[in-house]
Amino acid sequence: IYSTLLWHLREKNTLYTLSSQLVSKFPDRPETWCVTGNYFSLIKNHTEAIKAFSKAIELNPKFTYAYTLQGHEYTANEIFETAKEFYRKAIACDPYHYNAYYGLGDCASRLGKYEEAILYFEKARLINPTNVILICCCGHALEKLSCYNQAMVYYELACKLESNSTLPKYRMAHLYYNVGRFNVALDKFKELVQLSPEEATIHFMLGQIYQTMGLKKDAIAAYSKAMSLDPMGNHVIEEALEKCHY
């Protein structure tokens, strides 16, 4: 669990140190190889990550989480059928392992099978009902199916559960933008700027809304802020700026 947290926090050096210590002291424990796999996953060496998770499964064929992590690696490589096999093996070990249901939903979503995705995401949510990410996944799948009112219900639920979480607020604001309620979307994105002032995507979306509403100067200011925060995304922002000038 600690290594998974380090993975999400992108703490590469700490995760490497943890992996090295465990390999040295506990080379015969499956947890050791899951930690090692998480390190290789973080540095995007998926081949070595898969080898490490396979080692964990070899040491303990009933180690549920190793199957799920293995599935995540195949999903990252877009080898979806193999990924689904590992998620199903995880569920066979533990039918209440919500991470594997999330994985199946993620595969379905990436393949554009949103009716299937919502079933898996909802199954995961029923097992872990306060997980904001799972709730937003359900909402996003419904949004893709043009079930906007139902999607909004999920986003509102997520906001109630974690009032300071930016994910459901962003999804809600983006949905208002998609359905053409630009004034509401604008207010929501302004709130998000207060919560995450360094998030380039939020400033970029503000620029999109301002541009749609014909507020050229405000759009240029928002795009410029986004560009300063995310130099890697400059080409996308520059294209938006060019359209804004036109």
Tab-separated table of N, CA, C and O in Angstrom, residues 166-167 170 189 191-207 222-231 237:
chain	number	residue	atom	x	y	z
A	166	THR	N	-10.646	18.132	-6.348
A	166	THR	CA	-10.791	18.860	-7.610
A	166	THR	C	-11.376	17.986	-8.723
A	166	THR	O	-12.003	18.507	-9.639
A	167	LEU	N	-11.182	16.661	-8.636
A	167	LEU	CA	-11.626	15.779	-9.725
A	167	LEU	C	-13.123	15.893	-10.010
A	167	LEU	O	-13.511	16.159	-11.153
A	170	TYR	N	-14.017	19.296	-11.355
A	170	TYR	CA	-13.581	19.472	-12.742
A	170	TYR	C	-14.532	18.755	-13.700
A	170	TYR	O	-14.930	19.318	-14.726
A	189	PHE	N	-15.257	26.689	-13.022
A	189	PHE	CA	-13.818	26.703	-13.284
A	189	PHE	C	-13.109	27.806	-12.502
A	189	PHE	O	-11.942	27.653	-12.114
A	191	GLU	N	-13.965	28.621	-9.491
A	191	GLU	CA	-13.815	27.992	-8.172
A	191	GLU	C	-12.608	27.053	-8.174
A	191	GLU	O	-11.847	26.996	-7.205
A	192	LEU	N	-12.452	26.314	-9.263
A	192	LEU	CA	-11.346	25.369	-9.366
A	192	LEU	C	-9.990	26.079	-9.370
A	192	LEU	O	-9.018	25.565	-8.818
A	193	VAL	N	-9.929	27.257	-9.973
A	193	VAL	CA	-8.687	28.017	-9.979
A	193	VAL	C	-8.270	28.360	-8.547
A	193	VAL	O	-7.074	28.333	-8.213
A	194	GLN	N	-9.252	28.637	-7.697
A	194	GLN	CA	-8.942	28.935	-6.297
A	194	GLN	C	-8.398	27.707	-5.576
A	194	GLN	O	-7.508	27.809	-4.724
A	195	LEU	N	-8.907	26.526	-5.937
A	195	LEU	CA	-8.463	25.286	-5.302
A	195	LEU	C	-7.115	24.823	-5.840
A	195	LEU	O	-6.271	24.336	-5.090
A	196	SER	N	-6.927	24.940	-7.163
A	196	SER	CA	-5.697	24.464	-7.811
A	196	SER	C	-5.163	25.527	-8.763
A	196	SER	O	-5.268	25.392	-9.991
A	197	PRO	N	-4.577	26.591	-8.223
A	197	PRO	CA	-4.122	27.696	-9.083
A	197	PRO	C	-2.973	27.332	-10.019
A	197	PRO	O	-2.725	28.043	-10.995
A	198	GLU	N	-2.279	26.206	-9.741
A	198	GLU	CA	-1.140	25.818	-10.561
A	198	GLU	C	-1.492	24.741	-11.590
A	198	GLU	O	-0.594	24.187	-12.233
A	199	GLU	N	-2.761	24.437	-11.735
A	199	GLU	CA	-3.186	23.387	-12.665
A	199	GLU	C	-3.463	24.009	-14.037
A	199	GLU	O	-4.443	24.730	-14.232
A	200	ALA	N	-2.596	23.689	-14.988
A	200	ALA	CA	-2.676	24.301	-16.323
A	200	ALA	C	-3.982	23.973	-17.040
A	200	ALA	O	-4.548	24.820	-17.744
A	201	THR	N	-4.476	22.745	-16.859
A	201	THR	CA	-5.685	22.317	-17.571
A	201	THR	C	-6.877	23.193	-17.223
A	201	THR	O	-7.727	23.482	-18.075
A	202	ILE	N	-6.951	23.613	-15.971
A	202	ILE	CA	-8.071	24.450	-15.537
A	202	ILE	C	-8.016	25.810	-16.227
A	202	ILE	O	-9.031	26.319	-16.727
A	203	HIS	N	-6.834	26.401	-16.294
A	203	HIS	CA	-6.686	27.695	-16.981
A	203	HIS	C	-6.980	27.547	-18.477
A	203	HIS	O	-7.577	28.443	-19.088
A	204	PHE	N	-6.562	26.417	-19.041
A	204	PHE	CA	-6.844	26.174	-20.460
A	204	PHE	C	-8.353	26.107	-20.704
A	204	PHE	O	-8.859	26.695	-21.664
A	205	MET	N	-9.085	25.406	-19.820
A	205	MET	CA	-10.537	25.316	-19.975
A	205	MET	C	-11.208	26.672	-19.776
A	205	MET	O	-12.188	26.992	-20.454
A	206	LEU	N	-10.665	27.473	-18.869
A	206	LEU	CA	-11.181	28.839	-18.720
A	206	LEU	C	-11.024	29.601	-20.035
A	206	LEU	O	-11.938	30.316	-20.467
A	207	GLY	N	-9.867	29.430	-20.659
A	207	GLY	CA	-9.646	30.069	-21.955
A	207	GLY	C	-10.653	29.609	-22.991
A	207	GLY	O	-11.169	30.415	-23.777
A	222	ALA	N	-6.037	33.679	-19.972
A	222	ALA	CA	-6.137	32.320	-19.425
A	222	ALA	C	-5.205	31.360	-20.157
A	222	ALA	O	-4.512	30.545	-19.534
A	223	TYR	N	-5.167	31.454	-21.486
A	223	TYR	CA	-4.268	30.604	-22.275
A	223	TYR	C	-2.798	30.891	-21.921
A	223	TYR	O	-1.979	29.970	-21.824
A	224	SER	N	-2.476	32.154	-21.758
A	224	SER	CA	-1.097	32.533	-21.426
A	224	SER	C	-0.689	31.960	-20.074
A	224	SER	O	0.447	31.487	-19.906
A	225	LYS	N	-1.611	31.976	-19.119
A	225	LYS	CA	-1.341	31.397	-17.809
A	225	LYS	C	-1.141	29.889	-17.932
A	225	LYS	O	-0.211	29.326	-17.325
A	226	ALA	N	-1.975	29.244	-18.707
A	226	ALA	CA	-1.838	27.801	-18.921
A	226	ALA	C	-0.493	27.468	-19.550
A	226	ALA	O	0.163	26.500	-19.165
A	227	MET	N	-0.076	28.289	-20.496
A	227	MET	CA	1.194	28.050	-21.188
A	227	MET	C	2.373	28.174	-20.232
A	227	MET	O	3.334	27.394	-20.294
A	228	SER	N	2.312	29.135	-19.318
A	228	SER	CA	3.408	29.325	-18.360
A	228	SER	C	3.493	28.172	-17.366
A	228	SER	O	4.582	27.854	-16.873
A	229	LEU	N	2.344	27.527	-17.101
A	229	LEU	CA	2.315	26.421	-16.144
A	229	LEU	C	2.652	25.080	-16.786
A	229	LEU	O	3.094	24.152	-16.103
A	230	ASP	N	2.434	24.965	-18.087
A	230	ASP	CA	2.657	23.679	-18.768
A	230	ASP	C	3.355	23.906	-20.100
A	230	ASP	O	2.722	23.852	-21.161
A	231	PRO	N	4.663	24.139	-20.070
A	231	PRO	CA	5.398	24.355	-21.328
A	231	PRO	C	5.308	23.170	-22.291
A	231	PRO	O	5.375	23.347	-23.504
A	237	ILE	N	-1.935	24.768	-26.660
A	237	ILE	CA	-2.351	26.103	-26.219
A	237	ILE	C	-2.111	27.129	-27.325
A	237	ILE	O	-2.937	28.029	-27.540
